[in-house]
Coordinates of C-alpha atoms and ligand atoms in Angstrom, one line a residue:
Chain E
X1 CA -40.4 110.3 123.6
X2 CA -36.3 110.5 124.8
X3 CA -37.8 108.0 127.9
X4 CA -39.2 105.6 125.3
X5 CA -36.0 105.3 123.5
X6 CA -34.1 105.1 126.5
X7 CA -36.5 102.3 128.1
X8 CA -36.0 100.5 124.8
X9 CA -32.2 100.8 124.4
X10 CA -32.1 99.3 128.4
X11 CA -34.1 96.7 127.8
X12 CA -32.0 95.4 124.3
X13 CA -29.2 96.3 126.7
X14 CA -30.6 93.5 129.4
X15 CA -31.8 91.3 126.8
X16 CA -27.9 91.5 125.5
X17 CA -26.4 90.9 128.5
X18 CA -28.4 87.8 129.9
X19 CA -28.1 85.8 126.8
X20 CA -24.2 86.4 127.2
X21 CA -24.9 85.0 130.8
X22 CA -26.5 82.5 129.5
X23 CA -24.0 81.1 126.7
X24 CA -21.4 81.6 129.9
X25 CA -23.4 79.6 132.1
X26 CA -23.8 76.6 129.7
X27 CA -20.4 76.7 128.4
X28 CA -19.4 76.4 132.3
X29 CA -22.7 73.3 132.5
X30 CA -20.7 71.9 129.3
X31 CA -17.4 71.6 131.3
X32 CA -19.2 70.3 134.2
X33 CA -20.9 67.6 132.0
X34 CA -17.3 66.4 130.5
X35 CA -16.1 66.5 134.4
X36 CA -18.3 64.5 136.1
X37 CA -18.6 62.0 133.1
X38 CA -16.7 59.4 134.8
X39 CA -19.7 57.3 136.2
X40 CA -21.2 57.2 132.6
X41 CA -18.1 55.3 131.5
X42 CA -17.9 53.1 134.6
X43 CA -21.9 52.4 134.6
X44 CA -22.0 52.3 130.9
X45 CA -25.4 50.7 131.4
X46 CA -26.6 54.6 131.9
X47 CA -25.7 55.5 128.7
X48 CA -27.1 52.7 126.9
X49 CA -30.3 53.2 128.4
X50 CA -30.3 57.0 127.4
X51 CA -28.8 55.9 123.7
X52 CA -32.1 54.3 123.5
X53 CA -34.6 56.8 125.2
X54 CA -32.8 59.8 122.7
X55 CA -31.7 57.2 119.7
X56 CA -33.4 54.2 119.1
X57 CA -36.5 56.0 119.7
X58 CA -36.1 58.8 116.9
X59 CA -35.4 56.4 115.0
X60 CA -38.8 56.0 112.8
X61 CA -38.9 59.9 112.1
X62 CA -35.2 59.7 111.1
X63 CA -35.7 56.4 108.9
X64 CA -39.2 58.3 107.0
X65 CA -37.7 61.5 107.1
X66 CA -34.0 60.2 105.3
X67 CA -36.4 58.2 102.6
X68 CA -38.5 61.3 101.8
X69 CA -35.3 63.8 101.8
X70 CA -33.4 60.9 99.2
X71 CA -36.7 60.6 96.6
X72 CA -37.0 64.4 96.8
X73 CA -33.1 64.7 95.8
X74 CA -33.4 61.8 93.1
X75 CA -36.4 64.1 91.7
X76 CA -35.3 67.6 91.5
X77 CA -31.6 65.9 91.1
X78 CA -32.5 64.4 88.2
X79 CA -34.5 67.5 86.6
X80 CA -31.6 69.5 86.5
X81 CA -29.0 66.8 85.4
X82 CA -30.8 65.9 82.8
X83 CA -30.8 69.5 81.1
X84 CA -26.4 68.9 80.7
X85 CA -27.1 65.1 80.0
X86 CA -25.7 64.6 83.3
X87 CA -28.1 62.0 84.6
X88 CA -26.0 59.3 85.8
X89 CA -24.2 61.5 87.8
X90 CA -27.6 61.1 90.1
X91 CA -25.9 58.8 92.6
X92 CA -23.3 61.1 93.1
X93 CA -25.4 64.0 93.5
X94 CA -27.4 62.4 95.9
X95 CA -25.0 60.5 98.4
X96 CA -22.7 63.9 98.2
X97 CA -25.5 66.0 99.2
X98 CA -26.6 63.7 102.2
X99 CA -23.3 62.7 103.4
X100 CA -22.2 66.1 104.1
X101 CA -24.7 68.3 104.4
X102 CA -28.4 66.8 104.6
X103 CA -27.8 63.9 106.8
X104 CA -25.9 65.5 109.7
X105 CA -27.9 68.7 109.4
X106 CA -31.6 67.5 108.9
X107 CA -31.3 64.4 111.3
X108 CA -29.8 67.1 114.2
X109 CA -32.8 69.1 113.5
X110 CA -35.0 66.4 114.0
X111 CA -32.8 64.8 116.9
X112 CA -33.5 68.8 118.4
X113 CA -37.2 68.4 118.5
X114 CA -37.7 64.6 118.9
X115 CA -35.0 64.0 121.9
X116 CA -34.1 67.4 122.6
X117 CA -37.3 68.9 123.2
X118 CA -37.9 65.2 125.7
X119 CA -34.6 65.7 127.3
X120 CA -35.3 69.6 128.1
X121 CA -39.1 68.5 129.4
X122 CA -37.8 65.6 131.2
X123 CA -35.2 67.2 133.4
X124 CA -37.5 70.6 133.8
X125 CA -40.0 67.6 135.4
X126 CA -37.9 66.2 137.4
X127 CA -36.5 69.7 138.9
X128 CA -40.0 71.0 139.6
X129 CA -40.7 67.7 141.2
X130 CA -37.4 67.6 143.2
X131 CA -35.8 64.5 142.4
X132 CA -33.2 66.7 141.5
X133 CA -32.7 67.6 145.2
X134 CA -33.5 64.4 146.2
X135 CA -30.8 62.9 144.3
X136 CA -28.5 65.6 145.9
X137 CA -29.8 64.6 149.3
X138 CA -29.3 61.4 148.7
X139 CA -25.5 62.4 147.7
X140 CA -25.5 61.5 144.2
X141 CA -24.2 64.1 142.1
X142 CA -27.4 64.8 139.3
X143 CA -25.0 66.2 136.9
X144 CA -23.0 62.8 136.6
X145 CA -25.9 60.5 137.1
X146 CA -28.8 62.3 135.1
X147 CA -26.9 64.8 133.1
X148 CA -23.7 63.0 131.6
X149 CA -25.2 59.7 130.6
X150 CA -27.8 61.9 128.3
X151 CA -25.4 63.6 127.1
X152 CA -23.0 60.9 126.0
X153 CA -26.0 58.9 125.1
X154 CA -27.0 61.9 122.2
X155 CA -23.4 62.9 121.3
X156 CA -23.0 58.5 120.7
X157 CA -26.4 58.1 118.8
X158 CA -26.8 61.2 116.6
X159 CA -24.1 60.3 114.1
X160 CA -25.5 56.6 113.8
X161 CA -28.8 58.4 113.3
X162 CA -27.3 60.8 110.6
X163 CA -25.6 57.5 108.6
X164 CA -28.7 55.9 108.9
X165 CA -30.5 58.9 107.3
X166 CA -28.2 59.0 104.8
X167 CA -28.7 55.4 103.6
X168 CA -32.0 56.0 104.0
X169 CA -31.8 59.2 101.4
X170 CA -29.6 57.0 99.3
X171 CA -32.0 54.5 99.0
X172 CA -34.9 57.1 98.1
X173 CA -32.8 58.5 95.7
X174 CA -32.5 54.7 94.2
X175 CA -35.9 54.2 94.2
X176 CA -36.8 57.2 92.2
X177 CA -33.6 57.7 89.9
X178 CA -32.8 54.0 89.1
X179 CA -36.6 52.5 89.9
X180 CA -39.3 54.9 88.8
X181 CA -37.5 56.8 86.4
X182 CA -34.5 54.4 85.0
X183 CA -31.4 55.9 85.1
X184 CA -28.7 53.2 84.5
X185 CA -28.1 51.5 87.7
X186 CA -24.3 50.6 87.3
X187 CA -23.9 53.8 86.3
X188 CA -25.8 55.3 89.5
X189 CA -23.8 53.2 92.0
X190 CA -20.1 52.9 90.6
X191 CA -20.2 56.9 90.1
X192 CA -21.1 57.2 93.7
X193 CA -18.2 54.9 94.7
X194 CA -16.0 56.7 92.8
X195 CA -17.2 59.9 93.9
X196 CA -17.4 59.7 97.8
X197 CA -14.1 59.5 99.4
X198 CA -13.8 58.3 103.0
X199 CA -11.9 61.1 104.8
X200 CA -13.4 64.1 102.9
X201 CA -16.7 63.1 102.6
X202 CA -17.8 60.3 105.4
X203 CA -15.9 61.1 108.2
X204 CA -16.6 64.8 108.1
X205 CA -19.9 64.0 108.0
X206 CA -19.6 61.9 110.8
X207 CA -17.7 64.9 112.4
X208 CA -20.5 67.1 112.0
X209 CA -23.0 65.0 113.5
X210 CA -21.2 64.5 116.6
X211 CA -20.7 68.3 116.9
X212 CA -24.4 68.8 116.5
X213 CA -25.3 65.8 118.8
X214 CA -23.1 67.6 121.5
X215 CA -24.2 71.2 120.8
X216 CA -28.3 70.3 120.6
X217 CA -27.9 67.7 123.9
X218 CA -25.7 70.7 126.0
X219 CA -28.8 73.1 124.9
X220 CA -31.3 70.5 126.0
X221 CA -29.8 69.5 129.4
X222 CA -29.0 73.1 130.2
X223 CA -32.6 74.3 129.6
X224 CA -34.3 71.9 131.1
X225 CA -31.6 72.0 134.5
X226 CA -32.5 76.0 133.9
X227 CA -35.8 76.0 134.0
X228 CA -38.2 77.7 136.6
X229 CA -39.7 74.3 138.4
X230 CA -43.0 75.6 137.3
X231 CA -45.4 74.1 134.6
X232 CA -44.8 77.3 132.4
X233 CA -41.3 77.4 133.1
X234 CA -40.9 73.8 131.7
X235 CA -42.8 74.7 128.5
X236 CA -40.6 77.8 127.8
X237 CA -37.5 75.8 128.4
X238 CA -39.0 73.3 125.6
X239 CA -39.7 75.4 122.7
X240 CA -36.0 77.4 123.5
X241 CA -35.0 74.4 123.2
X242 CA -36.0 73.6 119.8
X243 CA -35.4 77.3 118.6
X244 CA -32.3 77.9 120.2
X245 CA -30.3 74.1 119.2
X246 CA -31.8 74.1 115.6
X247 CA -30.6 77.5 115.2
X248 CA -27.3 76.3 116.7
X249 CA -26.8 73.6 114.6
X250 CA -27.2 75.3 111.5
X251 CA -24.8 78.2 112.3
X252 CA -22.1 75.4 113.5
X253 CA -22.9 73.5 110.2
X254 CA -21.8 76.6 108.8
X255 CA -18.7 77.1 110.7
X256 CA -17.3 73.6 110.2
X257 CA -18.3 73.4 106.5
X258 CA -16.3 76.6 105.8
X259 CA -13.1 74.7 107.5
X260 CA -13.6 71.5 106.2
X261 CA -14.4 72.2 102.5
X262 CA -11.8 74.8 102.3
X263 CA -10.4 73.5 99.3
X264 CA -13.2 71.9 97.6
Chain F
X1 CA -19.3 63.7 171.0
X2 CA -21.9 66.0 171.6
X3 CA -25.5 64.7 173.0
X4 CA -26.9 67.1 170.2
X5 CA -27.1 65.8 166.5
X6 CA -28.3 68.9 165.0
X7 CA -27.0 72.4 166.0
X8 CA -28.3 75.3 164.7
X9 CA -27.0 78.8 166.0
X10 CA -27.9 82.2 165.2
X11 CA -29.3 81.1 161.8
X12 CA -30.0 83.8 159.2
X13 CA -31.3 83.0 155.8
X14 CA -32.4 85.6 152.7
X15 CA -33.8 84.7 149.5
X16 CA -31.7 87.3 147.3
X17 CA -32.9 90.1 149.9
X18 CA -36.1 89.1 151.3
X19 CA -35.2 87.9 154.7
X20 CA -37.1 84.4 155.6
X21 CA -34.4 83.1 159.2
X22 CA -33.5 85.6 161.4
X23 CA -31.3 84.5 164.3
X24 CA -32.8 81.0 164.5
X25 CA -31.5 78.2 167.6
X26 CA -32.2 75.0 167.5
X27 CA -31.2 71.7 168.7
X28 CA -32.2 68.0 168.0
X29 CA -31.0 65.5 170.4
X30 CA -29.5 62.1 169.5
X31 CA -32.3 59.6 169.5
X32 CA -35.1 61.5 169.9
X33 CA -37.8 63.1 167.8
X34 CA -38.2 66.8 167.1
X35 CA -41.0 68.9 165.4
X36 CA -40.5 72.2 163.6
X37 CA -43.8 73.9 163.6
X38 CA -44.9 77.5 162.2
X39 CA -47.5 78.7 159.5
X40 CA -47.2 78.3 156.1
X41 CA -44.6 80.4 154.5
X42 CA -42.6 80.8 157.5
X43 CA -39.5 78.9 156.5
X44 CA -39.6 75.5 157.4
X45 CA -38.8 73.7 154.2
X46 CA -35.8 76.5 154.1
X47 CA -34.6 75.8 157.2
X48 CA -34.6 71.8 156.4
X49 CA -32.6 72.9 152.9
X50 CA -29.8 74.3 155.3
X51 CA -29.5 71.5 157.9
X52 CA -29.0 69.4 154.4
X53 CA -26.5 71.7 152.8
X54 CA -28.8 72.8 149.6
X55 CA -28.4 76.4 150.8
X56 CA -25.5 77.8 152.5
X57 CA -26.6 80.1 155.7
X58 CA -26.4 83.8 155.3
X59 CA -25.1 84.0 158.6
X60 CA -24.7 81.5 161.4
X61 CA -24.0 78.4 161.9
X62 CA -25.9 74.6 161.1
X63 CA -23.7 71.6 162.8
X64 CA -24.7 68.0 162.0
X65 CA -22.9 65.7 163.9
X66 CA -19.9 68.4 164.8
X67 CA -19.8 69.5 161.4
X68 CA -20.2 72.7 160.4
X69 CA -22.9 71.9 157.2
X70 CA -22.5 75.2 155.0
X71 CA -18.6 75.2 155.3
X72 CA -17.8 71.8 154.3
X73 CA -16.7 71.0 150.7
X74 CA -19.0 69.3 148.5
X75 CA -16.9 65.9 148.6
X76 CA -17.9 66.1 152.2
X77 CA -20.8 67.3 152.2
X78 CA -22.1 64.2 150.1
X79 CA -20.1 62.2 152.8
X80 CA -22.7 63.7 155.3
X81 CA -25.6 63.2 153.6
X82 CA -24.9 59.7 153.1
X83 CA -26.0 59.8 156.9
X84 CA -28.6 62.0 156.3
X85 CA -32.0 60.6 154.7
X86 CA -34.8 63.9 153.7
X87 CA -38.7 62.9 152.8
X88 CA -39.4 65.7 150.8
X89 CA -43.0 67.8 151.0
X90 CA -44.3 65.5 148.0
X91 CA -42.1 62.3 148.1
X92 CA -39.6 63.2 145.4
X93 CA -39.5 59.7 144.3
X94 CA -38.1 58.6 140.8
X95 CA -40.9 58.7 138.3
X96 CA -39.2 56.4 136.0
X97 CA -38.6 53.7 137.9
X98 CA -40.3 51.2 140.0
X99 CA -41.0 51.6 143.8
X100 CA -38.6 48.8 144.0
X101 CA -35.6 50.5 142.2
X102 CA -36.7 53.6 144.1
X103 CA -35.6 52.1 147.3
X104 CA -32.6 50.5 145.7
X105 CA -31.6 53.4 144.6
X106 CA -29.0 54.4 147.3
X107 CA -27.9 50.7 147.7
X108 CA -27.0 51.0 144.0
X109 CA -25.2 54.2 143.7
X110 CA -23.5 53.8 147.1
X111 CA -22.6 50.3 148.0
X112 CA -21.6 47.0 145.8
X113 CA -23.8 45.2 147.4
X114 CA -24.5 41.8 145.9
X115 CA -28.1 41.6 144.3
X116 CA -29.7 39.0 146.6
X117 CA -28.7 41.7 149.6
X118 CA -30.3 44.6 147.7
X119 CA -33.6 42.7 147.5
X120 CA -33.6 41.5 151.1
X121 CA -32.8 45.2 152.2
X122 CA -35.4 46.8 150.0
X123 CA -37.8 44.1 150.9
X124 CA -36.8 45.0 155.0
X125 CA -37.7 48.7 154.5
X126 CA -40.7 48.4 152.1
X127 CA -41.9 46.3 155.3
X128 CA -41.5 48.8 157.5
X129 CA -43.9 51.2 155.7
X130 CA -46.1 48.1 154.9
X131 CA -45.7 48.5 151.2
X132 CA -44.1 45.3 150.3
X133 CA -46.7 44.4 148.5
X134 CA -46.5 47.8 146.1
X135 CA -42.8 46.8 144.9
X136 CA -43.5 47.0 141.4
X137 CA -45.8 49.5 141.2
X138 CA -44.4 53.1 139.5
X139 CA -44.8 56.2 141.1
X140 CA -47.8 57.5 139.2
X141 CA -49.9 54.4 140.6
X142 CA -49.8 55.6 144.2
X143 CA -51.5 57.9 146.2
X144 CA -50.4 60.6 147.5
X145 CA -50.1 59.5 151.0
X146 CA -48.2 55.7 149.6
X147 CA -46.2 57.8 147.5
X148 CA -44.8 59.6 151.1
X149 CA -44.3 56.5 152.5
X150 CA -42.2 54.8 149.3
X151 CA -39.8 58.2 149.6
X152 CA -39.8 57.3 153.8
X153 CA -38.7 53.7 152.7
X154 CA -36.1 55.0 150.0
X155 CA -34.8 58.1 152.7
X156 CA -34.0 54.9 155.2
X157 CA -32.6 52.6 153.1
X158 CA -28.5 53.1 154.1
X159 CA -29.9 53.5 157.6
X160 CA -29.0 57.2 158.1
X161 CA -28.4 58.5 161.5
X162 CA -30.5 62.1 160.8
X163 CA -33.8 61.8 158.4
X164 CA -36.2 65.0 158.1
X165 CA -39.5 64.9 157.3
X166 CA -41.0 67.6 155.0
X167 CA -44.6 67.9 156.1
X168 CA -45.4 64.0 156.5
X169 CA -48.9 64.4 157.8
X170 CA -50.0 67.0 154.7
X171 CA -52.8 65.6 152.9
X172 CA -53.4 61.9 154.9
X173 CA -56.5 60.9 156.3
X174 CA -57.2 60.3 159.9
X175 CA -56.4 56.7 159.9
X176 CA -52.9 56.8 157.3
X177 CA -52.2 60.0 159.9
X178 CA -52.1 58.4 163.1
X179 CA -49.9 55.5 160.8
X180 CA -47.2 57.6 159.5
X181 CA -47.3 59.5 163.3
X182 CA -46.4 56.1 164.5
X183 CA -44.4 54.7 161.8
X184 CA -42.0 58.1 162.5
X185 CA -41.8 57.1 166.2
X186 CA -41.3 53.6 165.9
X187 CA -38.6 54.3 163.3
X188 CA -36.9 56.3 165.0
X189 CA -36.8 54.0 168.1
X190 CA -36.1 50.7 166.7
X191 CA -33.2 52.2 164.2
X192 CA -31.6 54.7 166.9
X193 CA -31.9 57.5 164.7
X194 CA -32.8 61.2 165.3
X195 CA -35.9 63.0 163.4
X196 CA -36.7 66.4 162.6
X197 CA -40.5 66.6 161.7
X198 CA -41.4 70.0 160.0
X199 CA -44.9 70.1 160.2
X200 CA -48.3 72.4 161.3
X201 CA -50.0 69.6 162.3
X202 CA -50.0 70.4 165.8
X203 CA -52.5 67.3 167.1
X204 CA -50.6 64.5 165.5
X205 CA -47.1 65.4 166.5
X206 CA -47.7 66.5 169.7
X207 CA -48.5 62.9 170.2
X208 CA -45.4 61.6 168.8
X209 CA -42.5 64.0 169.3
X210 CA -39.9 64.6 172.4
X211 CA -39.8 68.2 171.6
X212 CA -41.0 71.4 169.8
X213 CA -40.1 74.1 168.0
X214 CA -42.1 77.0 167.1
X215 CA -40.5 79.3 164.2
X216 CA -42.5 82.6 163.0
X217 CA -41.3 85.3 161.4
X218 CA -38.1 84.0 161.0
X219 CA -37.3 83.2 164.7
X220 CA -38.0 80.8 167.4
X221 CA -40.5 82.0 169.4
X222 CA -41.4 79.2 171.8
X223 CA -40.3 75.7 172.4
X224 CA -40.5 73.0 174.9
X225 CA -41.6 69.3 175.2
X226 CA -45.5 68.5 174.3
X227 CA -46.2 68.6 177.8
X228 CA -45.1 72.3 178.2
X229 CA -46.5 73.2 175.0
X230 CA -50.1 72.3 175.6
X231 CA -50.0 74.2 178.9
X232 CA -48.4 77.4 177.5
X233 CA -50.3 80.5 177.8
X234 CA -48.1 82.4 175.3
X235 CA -50.7 83.7 173.2
X236 CA -49.0 82.4 170.0
X237 CA -48.7 78.9 170.9
X238 CA -52.2 79.0 172.2
X239 CA -53.6 80.1 169.0
X240 CA -51.7 77.3 167.1
X241 CA -52.1 74.6 169.0
X242 CA -56.2 75.4 169.4
X243 CA -56.4 76.4 166.0
X244 CA -57.8 80.0 166.4
X245 CA -58.4 81.9 163.8
X246 CA -57.9 85.7 165.4
X247 CA -54.1 85.7 167.4
X248 CA -51.2 87.2 166.5
X249 CA -50.7 84.6 163.3
X250 CA -52.7 86.8 160.8
X251 CA -54.9 84.9 158.2
X252 CA -54.2 87.3 155.5
X253 CA -50.9 88.5 153.7
X254 CA -50.3 91.9 153.9
X255 CA -52.6 93.6 152.0
X256 CA -54.1 96.9 151.8
X257 CA -57.9 97.7 153.1
X258 CA -59.9 95.5 151.7
X259 CA -62.8 97.7 151.2
X260 CA -60.1 100.2 149.3
X261 CA -59.0 97.5 146.9
X262 CA -62.8 96.2 146.0
X263 CA -63.2 100.6 145.4
X264 CA -66.0 101.1 147.7
X265 CA -64.0 104.0 149.4
X266 CA -62.7 106.6 147.2
X267 CA -59.1 107.8 148.3
Ligands
ATP301 N1 -36.8 79.5 145.6 C1 -37.1 80.4 146.4 N2 -36.7 81.7 146.1 C2 -37.3 82.9 146.6 N3 -37.9 83.2 147.7 C3 -38.6 81.3 147.9 C4 -38.1 80.3 147.7 N4 -37.9 79.5 148.2 C5 -39.3 80.0 149.3 N5 -39.1 81.1 149.0 C6 -40.0 82.1 149.9 O1 -39.3 82.0 151.2 C7 -40.5 81.8 152.6 C8 -40.6 80.5 153.4 O2 -40.5 79.4 152.1 P1 -40.4 77.7 153.1 O3 -41.0 76.9 151.2 O4 -39.0 77.8 153.7 O5 -42.0 77.7 153.6 P2 -42.7 76.4 154.3 O6 -42.5 77.2 155.9 O7 -41.6 75.5 154.0 O8 -44.0 76.7 153.9 P3 -45.6 75.6 154.2 O9 -45.7 75.0 155.8 O10 -46.2 75.6 152.9 O11 -44.8 74.5 153.4 C9 -42.0 82.3 151.8 O12 -42.1 82.9 152.1 C10 -41.4 82.0 150.3 O13 -42.1 83.0 149.4
MG302 MG1 -42.6 73.8 152.4

């Protein structure tokens, strides 16, 4: 009995220590990535290639999801606003929820499962097939050549994807609200224009999505780089990337929001 | 300048607490092809990684061109590695690049040569391994033996002073086997480099190498020129050269008695 409890405690302790270790190692990995970022900017075509493979290839899923989220917002928002006779504020509701929250957060979650998992799997496989070792033996630093360009590629594409997500969402809200239900078009757009503040809303949304892009990619890169070089190791790392980075996005969203919208 | 390009002195190495090498001594003269042989799992790949500086010795020293590899700073290690080529056991080609780009990789990373020059060099190296015609293929479209030859072309792209081959003969048909052996010999002689070949293909390597080291249980148990090795009456070498199943090298990994494990005999 006592032995059983001790064993459970010991396992929990070991897990906690292990998590803290990994957090520390991932942080160190992040700083290494920043330190070795020079070549990414001197040879920007490396970053452009990554913007293509993580950003452009995520476009379809981002655009389609954005459209649907916006359409749902239009429906739900209309339902609620109508009770107060405020259906003309539908544009405000849709745009603010998208720009401030849903755009950055949902786009980052989609990005984590579409691009993050791909990054982990790719790096894990590169390690398993000794490509990372080969880079080292060719006197090419893998952090500088493989990791840093992917990091910057994601940090650059994330805000763009979030913006496209929001734009598609607003279009979706417009489709449902104005075209389908018949909210006044002039009021929809003009109220939106008046209510959305550049700094307070747009800029904060951009800051969020930059941070989310960084968080998701660091986790994805670290998991791939740290994966045991086996099929099983890579597949587990991929799963962990999606789970950990989704949770991290939500947690960071809370932290950032509480700083940004304190006065609101 | 010492005659030996590679010198390994009293080298010991352990993964965590598992001692793999325990006091290995060996040397490779400039311009020679030196083979390191030993049964599977005796630490040959580990030894190469130590020479390449990817692992640090637990004890002892590895010197390449006079520099102690384990003590170099990262920057100096990278400088030294530009003059080393390594052929990995499975090629380790970059799977997202064509054969051409793989071979051009180091030229692009380490030099500012104009594109025409890169092209000439790449085609020259590919021609040397007989795969100029495969330049536009992706690594996934190559056979194992071809992939290894491309990896070889990639390894010699910057004309290194030392090439390390990890199992260049494994899994090749007899014809490719002979071709690869000749290739290693020819590249060493024409480019004036030094080659370290890790292998367990005794017959093939004895044909092309200048000197052989046998490693067993973490130490060098025999060494000599191919002629001396063939004539050797050390039982270990004899078993290896003639491929006998019984001898000092056991076929079985240490295990409890077979009958006991099958439950035939009750303890
Ligand atoms: N990363 C590692 N961690 C722990 N032990 C390892 C690691 N890599 C190799 N080993 C162990 O070290 C020993 C030597 O491995 P090594 O890969 O050097 O053998 P090898 O001589 O190259 O074998 P082979 O001829 O089969 O390629 C093996 O017994 C292996 O179990
Ligand atoms: Mg090996």
